[in-house]
């Protein structure tokens, strides 16, 4: 019985460790726990990048049918990661600055940093420059949900706001109040 | 008749005779030694020629290599001793390098899988992974090659050792901690199942008591980090998985 990789319906290649039943149990031995946790975190972030998922919730381990099923469950071996373990993984990711609790003051949902806010800032500014939108006012909505797919499509507003704040520190952006929300103006940087 | 002189003469003769014998025997030895010397030189030349001609086959063909090594053992020569010990041999065959390279690759695989399997790896998996490291062109590596190479690693003092866990199964241990007898049994039984084990198997197949099985498994899990826990098993509830007895396809 060989443990092998497996390609999911969405085209993601799962590592062979995902076929091992004990991978879905939180390990009592400290060094084994550290080793497998590292594998889980890497898997979660890689999958998030693949499917452009920004948010992970404890609920994703509680209720089937969500966007994370391909990772959090393995129907072929009848195993799933339990909510307690997922919650513990989320806490570790937050501690390592690979995610933040969003909204703050709760621990059931995290915003994943498969790209750091600093990197998002650069992507954002490059996009604004490339599309000739410097010096014009854009609403947050226009950035996260543009008519044409962009590298920023689907970015959660809290993450977008963080990226813009980073740009404003180097005078590459300025937040502006607009009629029904928030807007931003980008400058040459 | 002078008896005294007769004796004296006889004595003189005896002395002369034994001296002659002495000279003769040293002459014989010298001849023998000369012969031996010349034979050895011939032998060395022939062997040198053989080794150079067949060096590539020795490196790339495990069956040929095996036969060559058998021949060397039978005449009391170790061709795979490193440059320090082998000297001439190592130069002629270049096997010192080959051996050293294999040793480094074995250490590489053991160290890189140690976190996963606690420092114990199944021989088949080790051979597979080393072969992958080496690539196809460098020729097939056999279990025998790996075992011989591990012997040369012993002076490292890092605990590299081949363990026979019964039923023809071998494991390679790369940490200093000894594998106790009960753990060896658990490893063997886990291999039969494809990597997993529970107390019930040890009780039924080996006649262990529940306490003995539980204690051994818990130690392997918590103290030694040699196995992983699966707490979602439909039949047994809690099952122990031993990475070194699992077959990984990567």
GROMACS .gro file of C-alpha atoms in nm:
model
  439
    1UNK     CA    1   0.000   0.000   0.000
    2UNK     CA    2   0.194   0.296  -0.129
    3UNK     CA    3   0.108   0.651  -0.035
    4UNK     CA    4   0.102   0.861  -0.346
    5UNK     CA    5   0.025   1.210  -0.463
    6UNK     CA    6  -0.322   1.283  -0.598
    7UNK     CA    7  -0.456   1.550  -0.829
    8UNK     CA    8  -0.784   1.706  -0.719
    9UNK     CA    9  -1.074   1.793  -0.948
   10UNK     CA   10  -0.962   2.157  -0.936
   11UNK     CA   11  -0.619   2.057  -1.063
   12UNK     CA   12  -0.425   2.081  -0.738
   13UNK     CA   13  -0.156   1.822  -0.670
   14UNK     CA   14  -0.187   1.688  -0.316
   15UNK     CA   15   0.136   1.560  -0.158
   16UNK     CA   16   0.157   1.192  -0.065
   17UNK     CA   17   0.141   1.274   0.305
   18UNK     CA   18  -0.220   1.377   0.246
   19UNK     CA   19  -0.296   1.008   0.179
   20UNK     CA   20  -0.167   0.906   0.521
   21UNK     CA   21  -0.451   0.870   0.776
   22UNK     CA   22  -0.247   1.001   1.073
   23UNK     CA   23  -0.187   1.330   0.892
   24UNK     CA   24  -0.541   1.429   0.998
   25UNK     CA   25  -0.480   1.374   1.369
   26UNK     CA   26  -0.313   1.632   1.591
   27UNK     CA   27   0.003   1.455   1.711
   28UNK     CA   28   0.092   1.422   2.080
   29UNK     CA   29   0.469   1.395   2.022
   30UNK     CA   30   0.616   1.744   2.007
   31UNK     CA   31   0.863   1.703   1.724
   32UNK     CA   32   0.622   1.498   1.513
   33UNK     CA   33   0.362   1.770   1.576
   34UNK     CA   34   0.600   2.041   1.460
   35UNK     CA   35   0.695   1.843   1.151
   36UNK     CA   36   0.336   1.771   1.042
   37UNK     CA   37   0.214   2.120   1.131
   38UNK     CA   38   0.474   2.265   0.896
   39UNK     CA   39   0.341   2.037   0.622
   40UNK     CA   40  -0.019   2.144   0.690
   41UNK     CA   41   0.062   2.514   0.684
   42UNK     CA   42   0.251   2.483   0.360
   43UNK     CA   43  -0.037   2.285   0.210
   44UNK     CA   44  -0.296   2.540   0.322
   45UNK     CA   45  -0.107   2.839   0.184
   46UNK     CA   46  -0.021   2.670  -0.143
   47UNK     CA   47  -0.384   2.567  -0.194
   48UNK     CA   48  -0.503   2.919  -0.106
   49UNK     CA   49  -0.272   3.062  -0.369
   50UNK     CA   50  -0.390   2.805  -0.623
   51UNK     CA   51  -0.759   2.877  -0.572
   52UNK     CA   52  -0.719   3.241  -0.467
   53UNK     CA   53  -0.881   3.177  -0.131
   54UNK     CA   54  -0.818   3.450   0.124
   55UNK     CA   55  -1.012   3.335   0.427
   56UNK     CA   56  -0.995   3.016   0.632
   57UNK     CA   57  -1.255   2.947   0.899
   58UNK     CA   58  -1.289   2.683   1.171
   59UNK     CA   59  -1.629   2.631   1.016
   60UNK     CA   60  -1.457   2.490   0.706
   61UNK     CA   61  -1.368   2.187   0.916
   62UNK     CA   62  -1.710   2.168   1.079
   63UNK     CA   63  -1.938   2.179   0.777
   64UNK     CA   64  -1.874   1.994   0.450
   65UNK     CA   65  -1.935   2.146   0.110
   66UNK     CA   66  -1.709   2.448   0.150
   67UNK     CA   67  -1.419   2.568  -0.063
   68UNK     CA   68  -1.156   2.389   0.144
   69UNK     CA   69  -1.291   2.035   0.124
   70UNK     CA   70  -1.025   1.917  -0.117
   71UNK     CA   71  -0.760   1.987   0.148
   72UNK     CA   72  -0.936   1.946   0.480
   73UNK     CA   73  -1.092   1.614   0.387
   74UNK     CA   74  -0.975   1.300   0.213
   75UNK     CA   75  -1.276   1.093   0.112
   76UNK     CA   76  -1.056   0.816  -0.027
   77UNK     CA   77  -0.931   0.728   0.321
   78UNK     CA   78  -1.232   0.862   0.509
   79UNK     CA   79  -1.041   1.116   0.713
   80UNK     CA   80  -1.087   1.484   0.785
   81UNK     CA   81  -0.907   1.743   0.993
   82UNK     CA   82  -1.105   1.813   1.310
   83UNK     CA   83  -1.208   2.169   1.401
   84UNK     CA   84  -0.985   2.169   1.711
   85UNK     CA   85  -0.676   2.087   1.505
   86UNK     CA   86  -0.761   2.346   1.239
   87UNK     CA   87  -0.809   2.607   1.507
   88UNK     CA   88  -0.470   2.519   1.648
   89UNK     CA   89  -0.311   2.544   1.302
   90UNK     CA   90  -0.470   2.885   1.250
   91UNK     CA   91  -0.323   3.007   1.580
   92UNK     CA   92   0.022   2.888   1.475
   93UNK     CA   93  -0.007   3.065   1.138
   94UNK     CA   94  -0.106   3.387   1.310
   95UNK     CA   95   0.189   3.355   1.547
   96UNK     CA   96   0.419   3.309   1.247
   97UNK     CA   97   0.268   3.610   1.073
   98UNK     CA   98   0.135   3.395   0.790
   99UNK     CA   99  -0.223   3.500   0.869
  100UNK     CA  100  -0.420   3.744   1.084
  101UNK     CA  101  -0.745   3.707   1.271
  102UNK     CA  102  -0.992   3.906   1.065
  103UNK     CA  103  -1.199   4.064   1.203
  104UNK     CA  104  -0.979   4.110   1.508
  105UNK     CA  105  -1.079   3.999   1.858
  106UNK     CA  106  -1.210   3.663   1.740
  107UNK     CA  107  -1.040   3.333   1.660
  108UNK     CA  108  -1.273   3.157   1.423
  109UNK     CA  109  -1.156   3.312   1.098
  110UNK     CA  110  -0.821   3.418   0.956
  111UNK     CA  111  -0.710   3.618   0.657
  112UNK     CA  112  -0.430   3.422   0.490
  113UNK     CA  113  -0.105   3.581   0.382
  114UNK     CA  114  -0.009   3.356   0.091
  115UNK     CA  115   0.126   3.688  -0.026
  116UNK     CA  116   0.246   3.934   0.239
  117UNK     CA  117   0.077   4.276   0.266
  118UNK     CA  118   0.403   4.436   0.152
  119UNK     CA  119   0.397   4.221  -0.162
  120UNK     CA  120   0.031   4.306  -0.220
  121UNK     CA  121   0.124   4.673  -0.197
  122UNK     CA  122   0.374   4.632  -0.479
  123UNK     CA  123   0.131   4.432  -0.692
  124UNK     CA  124  -0.135   4.698  -0.634
  125UNK     CA  125   0.090   4.986  -0.730
  126UNK     CA  126   0.223   4.805  -1.038
  127UNK     CA  127  -0.131   4.735  -1.151
  128UNK     CA  128  -0.241   5.096  -1.103
  129UNK     CA  129   0.062   5.213  -1.302
  130UNK     CA  130   0.024   4.956  -1.580
  131UNK     CA  131  -0.343   5.033  -1.630
  132UNK     CA  132  -0.280   5.406  -1.646
  133UNK     CA  133  -0.478   5.479  -1.332
  134UNK     CA  134  -0.226   5.690  -1.143
  135UNK     CA  135  -0.361   6.015  -1.005
  136UNK     CA  136  -0.724   5.912  -1.055
  137UNK     CA  137  -0.955   5.830  -0.769
  138UNK     CA  138  -1.060   5.466  -0.744
  139UNK     CA  139  -1.308   5.315  -0.501
  140UNK     CA  140  -1.204   5.004  -0.310
  141UNK     CA  141  -1.479   4.818  -0.487
  142UNK     CA  142  -1.344   4.910  -0.830
  143UNK     CA  143  -1.009   4.760  -0.729
  144UNK     CA  144  -1.130   4.437  -0.573
  145UNK     CA  145  -1.398   4.370  -0.831
  146UNK     CA  146  -1.283   4.516  -1.163
  147UNK     CA  147  -1.466   4.441  -1.489
  148UNK     CA  148  -1.156   4.269  -1.624
  149UNK     CA  149  -0.983   4.005  -1.411
  150UNK     CA  150  -0.676   4.155  -1.246
  151UNK     CA  151  -0.414   4.042  -0.995
  152UNK     CA  152  -0.625   4.217  -0.733
  153UNK     CA  153  -0.955   4.049  -0.815
  154UNK     CA  154  -1.127   3.915  -0.506
  155UNK     CA  155  -0.885   4.074  -0.260
  156UNK     CA  156  -1.068   4.123   0.072
  157UNK     CA  157  -1.113   4.486   0.168
  158UNK     CA  158  -0.919   4.459   0.497
  159UNK     CA  159  -0.618   4.326   0.306
  160UNK     CA  160  -0.655   4.592   0.039
  161UNK     CA  161  -0.666   4.858   0.308
  162UNK     CA  162  -0.345   4.720   0.463
  163UNK     CA  163  -0.171   4.731   0.126
  164UNK     CA  164  -0.281   5.088   0.064
  165UNK     CA  165  -0.163   5.192   0.411
  166UNK     CA  166   0.179   5.050   0.329
  167UNK     CA  167   0.184   5.247   0.002
  168UNK     CA  168   0.081   5.566   0.178
  169UNK     CA  169   0.389   5.543   0.402
  170UNK     CA  170   0.604   5.585   0.093
  171UNK     CA  171   0.371   5.842  -0.060
  172UNK     CA  172   0.259   5.608  -0.333
  173UNK     CA  173  -0.109   5.622  -0.235
  174UNK     CA  174  -0.355   5.828  -0.036
  175UNK     CA  175  -0.687   5.716   0.112
  176UNK     CA  176  -0.976   5.943   0.020
  177UNK     CA  177  -1.331   5.948   0.149
  178UNK     CA  178  -1.580   5.906  -0.133
  179UNK     CA  179  -1.957   5.928  -0.141
  180UNK     CA  180  -2.041   5.571  -0.040
  181UNK     CA  181  -1.726   5.429   0.104
  182UNK     CA  182  -1.354   5.452   0.072
  183UNK     CA  183  -1.139   5.543  -0.222
  184UNK     CA  184  -0.774   5.579  -0.305
  185UNK     CA  185  -0.552   5.779  -0.529
  186UNK     CA  186  -0.220   5.633  -0.645
  187UNK     CA  187   0.088   5.836  -0.717
  188UNK     CA  188   0.405   5.768  -0.905
  189UNK     CA  189   0.646   5.585  -0.674
  190UNK     CA  190   9.512  -4.397   1.420
  191UNK     CA  191   9.455  -4.075   1.595
  192UNK     CA  192   9.101  -4.104   1.730
  193UNK     CA  193   9.113  -3.754   1.852
  194UNK     CA  194   9.202  -3.626   1.514
  195UNK     CA  195   8.942  -3.855   1.367
  196UNK     CA  196   8.682  -3.693   1.582
  197UNK     CA  197   8.827  -3.357   1.510
  198UNK     CA  198   8.810  -3.424   1.140
  199UNK     CA  199   8.461  -3.560   1.169
  200UNK     CA  200   8.363  -3.259   1.369
  201UNK     CA  201   8.510  -3.035   1.109
  202UNK     CA  202   8.317  -3.221   0.848
  203UNK     CA  203   7.997  -3.184   1.047
  204UNK     CA  204   8.050  -2.816   1.077
  205UNK     CA  205   8.122  -2.783   0.715
  206UNK     CA  206   7.823  -2.989   0.630
  207UNK     CA  207   7.585  -2.785   0.840
  208UNK     CA  208   7.735  -2.468   0.703
  209UNK     CA  209   7.681  -2.604   0.359
  210UNK     CA  210   7.328  -2.691   0.451
  211UNK     CA  211   7.280  -2.346   0.592
  212UNK     CA  212   7.406  -2.188   0.276
  213UNK     CA  213   7.195  -2.415   0.071
  214UNK     CA  214   6.876  -2.342   0.266
  215UNK     CA  215   6.925  -1.969   0.245
  216UNK     CA  216   6.988  -2.010  -0.123
  217UNK     CA  217   6.666  -2.202  -0.152
  218UNK     CA  218   6.478  -1.933   0.037
  219UNK     CA  219   6.631  -1.669  -0.181
  220UNK     CA  220   6.519  -1.854  -0.490
  221UNK     CA  221   6.178  -1.900  -0.349
  222UNK     CA  222   6.163  -1.540  -0.251
  223UNK     CA  223   6.273  -1.429  -0.594
  224UNK     CA  224   6.009  -1.649  -0.748
  225UNK     CA  225   5.745  -1.518  -0.523
  226UNK     CA  226   5.847  -1.165  -0.597
  227UNK     CA  227   5.824  -1.221  -0.968
  228UNK     CA  228   5.491  -1.396  -0.934
  229UNK     CA  229   5.351  -1.117  -0.730
  230UNK     CA  230   5.465  -0.862  -0.981
  231UNK     CA  231   5.300  -1.059  -1.258
  232UNK     CA  232   4.987  -1.094  -1.050
  233UNK     CA  233   4.977  -0.728  -0.972
  234UNK     CA  234   5.018  -0.633  -1.336
  235UNK     CA  235   4.746  -0.873  -1.442
  236UNK     CA  236   4.510  -0.753  -1.173
  237UNK     CA  237   4.583  -0.394  -1.259
  238UNK     CA  238   4.500  -0.460  -1.619
  239UNK     CA  239   4.184  -0.643  -1.520
  240UNK     CA  240   4.072  -0.368  -1.288
  241UNK     CA  241   4.129  -0.090  -1.537
  242UNK     CA  242   3.955  -0.280  -1.813
  243UNK     CA  243   3.655  -0.365  -1.603
  244UNK     CA  244   3.631  -0.061  -1.379
  245UNK     CA  245   3.322   0.071  -1.552
  246UNK     CA  246   3.148  -0.265  -1.533
  247UNK     CA  247   3.230  -0.290  -1.166
  248UNK     CA  248   3.074   0.047  -1.101
  249UNK     CA  249   2.765   0.006  -1.313
  250UNK     CA  250   2.672  -0.361  -1.302
  251UNK     CA  251   2.571  -0.496  -0.962
  252UNK     CA  252   2.602  -0.864  -1.064
  253UNK     CA  253   2.954  -0.811  -1.193
  254UNK     CA  254   3.043  -0.607  -0.889
  255UNK     CA  255   2.915  -0.882  -0.661
  256UNK     CA  256   3.121  -1.147  -0.838
  257UNK     CA  257   3.430  -0.926  -0.831
  258UNK     CA  258   3.393  -0.867  -0.461
  259UNK     CA  259   3.346  -1.237  -0.391
  260UNK     CA  260   3.668  -1.306  -0.579
  261UNK     CA  261   3.854  -1.041  -0.383
  262UNK     CA  262   3.731  -1.171  -0.047
  263UNK     CA  263   3.840  -1.519  -0.136
  264UNK     CA  264   4.197  -1.400  -0.186
  265UNK     CA  265   4.183  -1.178   0.118
  266UNK     CA  266   4.176  -0.838  -0.053
  267UNK     CA  267   3.934  -0.556   0.022
  268UNK     CA  268   3.902  -0.349  -0.293
  269UNK     CA  269   3.656  -0.108  -0.142
  270UNK     CA  270   3.871   0.010   0.144
  271UNK     CA  271   3.912   0.384   0.126
  272UNK     CA  272   4.219   0.566   0.003
  273UNK     CA  273   4.372   0.542   0.350
  274UNK     CA  274   4.360   0.167   0.369
  275UNK     CA  275   4.331   0.060   0.009
  276UNK     CA  276   4.601   0.278  -0.133
  277UNK     CA  277   4.693   0.111  -0.456
  278UNK     CA  278   4.358  -0.058  -0.497
  279UNK     CA  279   4.164   0.259  -0.454
  280UNK     CA  280   4.383   0.428  -0.713
  281UNK     CA  281   4.349   0.153  -0.970
  282UNK     CA  282   3.978   0.101  -0.927
  283UNK     CA  283   3.870   0.443  -0.819
  284UNK     CA  284   3.628   0.253  -0.596
  285UNK     CA  285   3.719   0.464  -0.297
  286UNK     CA  286   3.539   0.758  -0.456
  287UNK     CA  287   3.244   0.548  -0.559
  288UNK     CA  288   3.210   0.409  -0.210
  289UNK     CA  289   3.247   0.747  -0.050
  290UNK     CA  290   2.985   0.899  -0.277
  291UNK     CA  291   2.739   0.622  -0.189
  292UNK     CA  292   2.805   0.671   0.181
  293UNK     CA  293   2.733   1.043   0.153
  294UNK     CA  294   2.408   0.972  -0.030
  295UNK     CA  295   2.296   0.724   0.234
  296UNK     CA  296   2.360   0.978   0.507
  297UNK     CA  297   2.172   1.238   0.303
  298UNK     CA  298   1.860   1.021   0.275
  299UNK     CA  299   1.870   0.918   0.641
  300UNK     CA  300   1.907   1.274   0.765
  301UNK     CA  301   1.638   1.413   0.539
  302UNK     CA  302   1.384   1.149   0.643
  303UNK     CA  303   1.474   1.148   1.009
  304UNK     CA  304   1.206   1.396   1.112
  305UNK     CA  305   0.945   1.182   0.947
  306UNK     CA  306   1.053   0.837   1.067
  307UNK     CA  307   1.243   0.905   1.386
  308UNK     CA  308   1.577   0.787   1.249
  309UNK     CA  309   1.476   0.440   1.134
  310UNK     CA  310   1.424   0.371   0.766
  311UNK     CA  311   1.324   0.054   0.586
  312UNK     CA  312   1.603  -0.087   0.368
  313UNK     CA  313   1.395  -0.102   0.052
  314UNK     CA  314   1.296   0.261   0.086
  315UNK     CA  315   1.658   0.364   0.151
  316UNK     CA  316   1.777   0.183  -0.160
  317UNK     CA  317   1.495   0.341  -0.364
  318UNK     CA  318   1.568   0.692  -0.246
  319UNK     CA  319   1.944   0.661  -0.289
  320UNK     CA  320   1.889   0.526  -0.638
  321UNK     CA  321   1.673   0.826  -0.714
  322UNK     CA  322   1.946   1.060  -0.589
  323UNK     CA  323   2.202   0.891  -0.807
  324UNK     CA  324   1.993   0.890  -1.121
  325UNK     CA  325   1.971   0.627  -1.390
  326UNK     CA  326   2.313   0.665  -1.555
  327UNK     CA  327   2.524   0.574  -1.258
  328UNK     CA  328   2.409   0.212  -1.250
  329UNK     CA  329   2.201   0.002  -1.015
  330UNK     CA  330   2.261   0.005  -0.640
  331UNK     CA  331   2.175  -0.309  -0.448
  332UNK     CA  332   2.094  -0.375  -0.086
  333UNK     CA  333   2.435  -0.545  -0.060
  334UNK     CA  334   2.608  -0.224  -0.174
  335UNK     CA  335   2.420  -0.023   0.086
  336UNK     CA  336   2.495  -0.269   0.366
  337UNK     CA  337   2.867  -0.266   0.282
  338UNK     CA  338   2.868   0.111   0.268
  339UNK     CA  339   2.696   0.138   0.606
  340UNK     CA  340   2.973  -0.075   0.759
  341UNK     CA  341   3.222   0.189   0.650
  342UNK     CA  342   3.009   0.456   0.816
  343UNK     CA  343   3.037   0.297   1.158
  344UNK     CA  344   3.353   0.484   1.256
  345UNK     CA  345   3.147   0.803   1.229
  346UNK     CA  346   2.997   0.707   1.563
  347UNK     CA  347   2.662   0.839   1.454
  348UNK     CA  348   2.493   0.507   1.508
  349UNK     CA  349   2.446   0.391   1.149
  350UNK     CA  350   2.348   0.030   1.169
  351UNK     CA  351   2.156  -0.232   0.978
  352UNK     CA  352   1.887  -0.400   1.186
  353UNK     CA  353   1.731  -0.733   1.108
  354UNK     CA  354   1.375  -0.714   1.237
  355UNK     CA  355   1.279  -1.066   1.133
  356UNK     CA  356   1.083  -1.209   0.838
  357UNK     CA  357   1.369  -1.107   0.611
  358UNK     CA  358   1.303  -0.739   0.672
  359UNK     CA  359   1.587  -0.498   0.731
  360UNK     CA  360   1.584  -0.147   0.870
  361UNK     CA  361   1.863   0.107   0.885
  362UNK     CA  362   1.900   0.305   1.203
  363UNK     CA  363   2.077   0.638   1.185
  364UNK     CA  364   2.038   0.768   1.539
  365UNK     CA  365   2.241   0.660   1.837
  366UNK     CA  366   1.941   0.544   2.034
  367UNK     CA  367   1.911   0.168   2.038
  368UNK     CA  368   1.600   0.000   1.904
  369UNK     CA  369   1.483  -0.239   2.173
  370UNK     CA  370   1.359  -0.589   2.099
  371UNK     CA  371   0.992  -0.503   2.140
  372UNK     CA  372   1.025  -0.212   1.898
  373UNK     CA  373   1.186  -0.443   1.644
  374UNK     CA  374   0.887  -0.675   1.670
  375UNK     CA  375   0.647  -0.385   1.632
  376UNK     CA  376   0.833  -0.269   1.321
  377UNK     CA  377   0.814  -0.615   1.168
  378UNK     CA  378   0.441  -0.651   1.236
  379UNK     CA  379   0.369  -0.301   1.109
  380UNK     CA  380   0.544  -0.382   0.781
  381UNK     CA  381   0.312  -0.678   0.730
  382UNK     CA  382   0.012  -0.445   0.747
  383UNK     CA  383   0.164  -0.175   0.529
  384UNK     CA  384   0.266   0.061   0.808
  385UNK     CA  385   0.005   0.048   1.083
  386UNK     CA  386  -0.021  -0.142   1.408
  387UNK     CA  387  -0.252  -0.176   1.709
  388UNK     CA  388  -0.227  -0.353   2.046
  389UNK     CA  389  -0.467  -0.625   1.929
  390UNK     CA  390  -0.227  -0.744   1.658
  391UNK     CA  391   0.060  -0.776   1.904
  392UNK     CA  392  -0.162  -0.960   2.151
  393UNK     CA  393  -0.305  -1.199   1.895
  394UNK     CA  394   0.000  -1.269   1.681
  395UNK     CA  395   0.277  -1.243   1.939
  396UNK     CA  396   0.098  -1.335   2.258
  397UNK     CA  397   0.182  -1.007   2.429
  398UNK     CA  398  -0.018  -0.881   2.723
  399UNK     CA  399  -0.225  -0.569   2.675
  400UNK     CA  400   0.002  -0.372   2.907
  401UNK     CA  401   0.317  -0.471   2.723
  402UNK     CA  402   0.167  -0.376   2.387
  403UNK     CA  403   0.028  -0.048   2.514
  404UNK     CA  404   0.351   0.051   2.688
  405UNK     CA  405   0.569  -0.030   2.388
  406UNK     CA  406   0.343   0.160   2.146
  407UNK     CA  407   0.306   0.461   2.373
  408UNK     CA  408   0.682   0.484   2.416
  409UNK     CA  409   0.738   0.468   2.045
  410UNK     CA  410   0.480   0.741   1.999
  411UNK     CA  411   0.546   0.984   2.280
  412UNK     CA  412   0.902   0.921   2.392
  413UNK     CA  413   1.077   0.822   2.072
  414UNK     CA  414   0.875   0.990   1.798
  415UNK     CA  415   0.890   0.673   1.590
  416UNK     CA  416   0.522   0.656   1.507
  417UNK     CA  417   0.221   0.873   1.435
  418UNK     CA  418  -0.127   0.853   1.582
  419UNK     CA  419  -0.445   0.812   1.381
  420UNK     CA  420  -0.747   0.868   1.603
  421UNK     CA  421  -1.014   0.838   1.335
  422UNK     CA  422  -0.989   0.470   1.257
  423UNK     CA  423  -1.335   0.325   1.201
  424UNK     CA  424  -1.252  -0.014   1.350
  425UNK     CA  425  -0.991   0.038   1.623
  426UNK     CA  426  -1.036   0.402   1.714
  427UNK     CA  427  -0.668   0.466   1.777
  428UNK     CA  428  -0.412   0.324   1.537
  429UNK     CA  429  -0.036   0.373   1.531
  430UNK     CA  430   0.138   0.439   1.200
  431UNK     CA  431   0.508   0.384   1.158
  432UNK     CA  432   0.655   0.604   0.884
  433UNK     CA  433   0.961   0.385   0.845
  434UNK     CA  434   0.731   0.089   0.769
  435UNK     CA  435   0.511   0.288   0.532
  436UNK     CA  436   0.577   0.291   0.162
  437UNK     CA  437   0.612   0.646   0.027
  438UNK     CA  438   0.578   0.712  -0.340
  439UNK     CA  439   0.758   1.043  -0.356
   0.00000   0.00000   0.00000
